[in-house]
JSON list of C-alpha atoms in Angstrom, two decimals:
[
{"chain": "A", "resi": 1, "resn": "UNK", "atom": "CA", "xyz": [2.17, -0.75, -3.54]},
{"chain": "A", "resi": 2, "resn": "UNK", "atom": "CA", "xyz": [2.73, 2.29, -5.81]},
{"chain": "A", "resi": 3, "resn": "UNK", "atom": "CA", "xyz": [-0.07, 5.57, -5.56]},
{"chain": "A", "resi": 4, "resn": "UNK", "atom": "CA", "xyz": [-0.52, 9.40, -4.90]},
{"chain": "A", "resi": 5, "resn": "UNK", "atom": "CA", "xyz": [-1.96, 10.91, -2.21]},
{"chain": "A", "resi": 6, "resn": "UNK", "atom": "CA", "xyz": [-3.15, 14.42, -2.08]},
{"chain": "A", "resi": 7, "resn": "UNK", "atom": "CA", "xyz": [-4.72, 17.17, -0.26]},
{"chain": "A", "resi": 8, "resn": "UNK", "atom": "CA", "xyz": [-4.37, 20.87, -0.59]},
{"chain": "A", "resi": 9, "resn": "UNK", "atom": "CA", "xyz": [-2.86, 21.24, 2.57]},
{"chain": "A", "resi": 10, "resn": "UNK", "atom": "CA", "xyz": [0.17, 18.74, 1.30]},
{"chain": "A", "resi": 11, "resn": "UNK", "atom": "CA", "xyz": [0.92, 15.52, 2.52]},
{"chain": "A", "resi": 12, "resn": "UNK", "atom": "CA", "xyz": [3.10, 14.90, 5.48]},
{"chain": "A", "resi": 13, "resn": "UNK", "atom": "CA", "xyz": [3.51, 10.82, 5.58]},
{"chain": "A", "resi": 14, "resn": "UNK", "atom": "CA", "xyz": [1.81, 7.77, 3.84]},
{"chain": "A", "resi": 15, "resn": "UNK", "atom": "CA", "xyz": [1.86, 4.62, 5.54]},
{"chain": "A", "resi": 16, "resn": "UNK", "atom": "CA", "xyz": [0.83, 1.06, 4.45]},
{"chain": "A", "resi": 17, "resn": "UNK", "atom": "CA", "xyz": [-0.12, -1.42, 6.70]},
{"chain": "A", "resi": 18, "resn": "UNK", "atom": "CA", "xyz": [1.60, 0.61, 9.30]},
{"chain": "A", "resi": 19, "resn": "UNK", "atom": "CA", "xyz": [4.93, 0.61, 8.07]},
{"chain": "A", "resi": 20, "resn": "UNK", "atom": "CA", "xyz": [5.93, 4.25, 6.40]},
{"chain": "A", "resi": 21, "resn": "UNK", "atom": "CA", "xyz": [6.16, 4.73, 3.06]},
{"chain": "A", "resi": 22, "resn": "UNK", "atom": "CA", "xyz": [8.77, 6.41, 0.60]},
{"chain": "A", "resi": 23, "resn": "UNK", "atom": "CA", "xyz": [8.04, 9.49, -0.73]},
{"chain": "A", "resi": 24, "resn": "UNK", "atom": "CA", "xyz": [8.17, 11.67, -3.83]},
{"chain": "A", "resi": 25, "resn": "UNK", "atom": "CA", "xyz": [7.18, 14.33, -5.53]},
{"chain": "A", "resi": 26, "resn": "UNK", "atom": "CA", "xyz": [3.80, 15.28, -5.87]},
{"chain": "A", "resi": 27, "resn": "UNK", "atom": "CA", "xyz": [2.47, 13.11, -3.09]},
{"chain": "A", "resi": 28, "resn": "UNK", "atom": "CA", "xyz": [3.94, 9.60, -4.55]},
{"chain": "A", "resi": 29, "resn": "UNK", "atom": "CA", "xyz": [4.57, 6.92, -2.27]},
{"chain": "A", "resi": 30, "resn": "UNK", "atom": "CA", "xyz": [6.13, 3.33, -2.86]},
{"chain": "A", "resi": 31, "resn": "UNK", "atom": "CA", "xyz": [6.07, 0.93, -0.66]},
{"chain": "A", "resi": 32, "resn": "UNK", "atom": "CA", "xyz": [7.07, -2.94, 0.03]},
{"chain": "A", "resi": 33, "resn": "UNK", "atom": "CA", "xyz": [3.78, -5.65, 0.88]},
{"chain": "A", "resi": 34, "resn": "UNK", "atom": "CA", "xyz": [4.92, -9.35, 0.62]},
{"chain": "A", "resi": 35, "resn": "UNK", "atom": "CA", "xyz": [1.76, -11.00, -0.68]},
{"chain": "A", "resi": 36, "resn": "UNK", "atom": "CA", "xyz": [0.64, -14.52, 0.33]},
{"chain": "A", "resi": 37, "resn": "UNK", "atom": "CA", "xyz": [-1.17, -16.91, -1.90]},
{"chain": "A", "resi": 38, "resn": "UNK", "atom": "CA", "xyz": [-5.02, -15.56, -1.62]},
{"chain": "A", "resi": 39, "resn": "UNK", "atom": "CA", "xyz": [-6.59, -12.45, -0.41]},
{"chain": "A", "resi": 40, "resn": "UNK", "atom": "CA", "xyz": [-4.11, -9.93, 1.14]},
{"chain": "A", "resi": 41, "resn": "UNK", "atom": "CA", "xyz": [-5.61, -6.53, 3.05]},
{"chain": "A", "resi": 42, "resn": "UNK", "atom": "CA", "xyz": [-3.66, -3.45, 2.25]},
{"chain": "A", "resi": 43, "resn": "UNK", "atom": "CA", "xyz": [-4.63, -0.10, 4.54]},
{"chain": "A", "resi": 44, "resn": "UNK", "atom": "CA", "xyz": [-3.29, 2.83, 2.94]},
{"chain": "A", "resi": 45, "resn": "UNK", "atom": "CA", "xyz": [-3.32, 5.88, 5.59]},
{"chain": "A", "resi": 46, "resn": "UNK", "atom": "CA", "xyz": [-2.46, 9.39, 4.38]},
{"chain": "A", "resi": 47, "resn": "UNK", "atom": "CA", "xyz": [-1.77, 12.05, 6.93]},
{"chain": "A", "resi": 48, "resn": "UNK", "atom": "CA", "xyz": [-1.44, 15.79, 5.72]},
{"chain": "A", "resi": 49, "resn": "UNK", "atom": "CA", "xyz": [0.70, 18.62, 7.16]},
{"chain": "A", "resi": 50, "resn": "UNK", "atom": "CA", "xyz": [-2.52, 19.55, 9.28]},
{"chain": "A", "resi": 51, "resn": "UNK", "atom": "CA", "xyz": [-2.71, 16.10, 10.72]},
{"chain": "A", "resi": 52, "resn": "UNK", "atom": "CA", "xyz": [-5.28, 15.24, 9.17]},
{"chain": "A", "resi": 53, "resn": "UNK", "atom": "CA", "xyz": [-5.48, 11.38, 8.30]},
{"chain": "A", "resi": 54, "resn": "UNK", "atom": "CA", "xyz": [-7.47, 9.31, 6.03]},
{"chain": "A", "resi": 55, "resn": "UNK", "atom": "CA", "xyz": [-7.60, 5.63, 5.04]},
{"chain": "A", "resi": 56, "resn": "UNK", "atom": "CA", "xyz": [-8.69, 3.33, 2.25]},
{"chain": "A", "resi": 57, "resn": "UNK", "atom": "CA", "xyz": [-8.51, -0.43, 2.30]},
{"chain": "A", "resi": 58, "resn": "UNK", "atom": "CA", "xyz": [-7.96, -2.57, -0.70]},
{"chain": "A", "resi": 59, "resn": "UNK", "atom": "CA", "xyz": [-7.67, -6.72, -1.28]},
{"chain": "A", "resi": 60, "resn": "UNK", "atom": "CA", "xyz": [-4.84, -7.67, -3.54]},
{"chain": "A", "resi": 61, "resn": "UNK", "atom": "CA", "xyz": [-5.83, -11.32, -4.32]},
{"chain": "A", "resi": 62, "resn": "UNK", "atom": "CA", "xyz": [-2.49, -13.33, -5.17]},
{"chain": "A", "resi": 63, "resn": "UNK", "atom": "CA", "xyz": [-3.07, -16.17, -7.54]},
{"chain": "A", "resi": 64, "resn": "UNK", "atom": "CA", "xyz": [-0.58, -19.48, -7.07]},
{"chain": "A", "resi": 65, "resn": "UNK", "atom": "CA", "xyz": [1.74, -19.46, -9.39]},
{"chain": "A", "resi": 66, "resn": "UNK", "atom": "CA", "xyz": [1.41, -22.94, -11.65]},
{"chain": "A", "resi": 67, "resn": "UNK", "atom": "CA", "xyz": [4.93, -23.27, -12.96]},
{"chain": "A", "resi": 68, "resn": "UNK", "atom": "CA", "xyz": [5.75, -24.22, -8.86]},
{"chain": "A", "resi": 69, "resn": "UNK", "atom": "CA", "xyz": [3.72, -26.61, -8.83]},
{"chain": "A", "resi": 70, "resn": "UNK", "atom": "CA", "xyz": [5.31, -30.40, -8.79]},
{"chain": "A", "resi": 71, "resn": "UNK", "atom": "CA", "xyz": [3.67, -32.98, -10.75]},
{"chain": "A", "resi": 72, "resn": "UNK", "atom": "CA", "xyz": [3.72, -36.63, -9.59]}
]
């Protein structure tokens, strides 16, 4: 999961589904979600250098890839 977070204030951390985030410039973060087959949540949570936090939640839906598929 690859986005930018911002607030005037500057962001401190960026976690997704609770696991902490790397972070660049300008409020970029990267981070790691192994996807199953189907709907997967994702909860991005900014906090700022106030401590301020915020969250928004997303569904990544992960579509079975055919070419693993045996044929009898």
């Amino acid at each position: 999961v690859r986005g930018i977070a911002w607030n005037e204030a500057g962001i401190f951390e960026v976690f997704v589904n609770g696991r902490e985030a790397a972070m660049g410039a300008n409020g970029e973060f990267l981070a790691e979600v192994k996807l199953a087959v189907g709907d997967n949540k994702v909860v991005v949570r900014a906090v700022d250098k106030q401590e301020n936090a915020t969250e928004r939640h997303f569904t990544i839906v992960r579509e079975p890839d055919a070419s693993f598929i045996r044929k009898k």
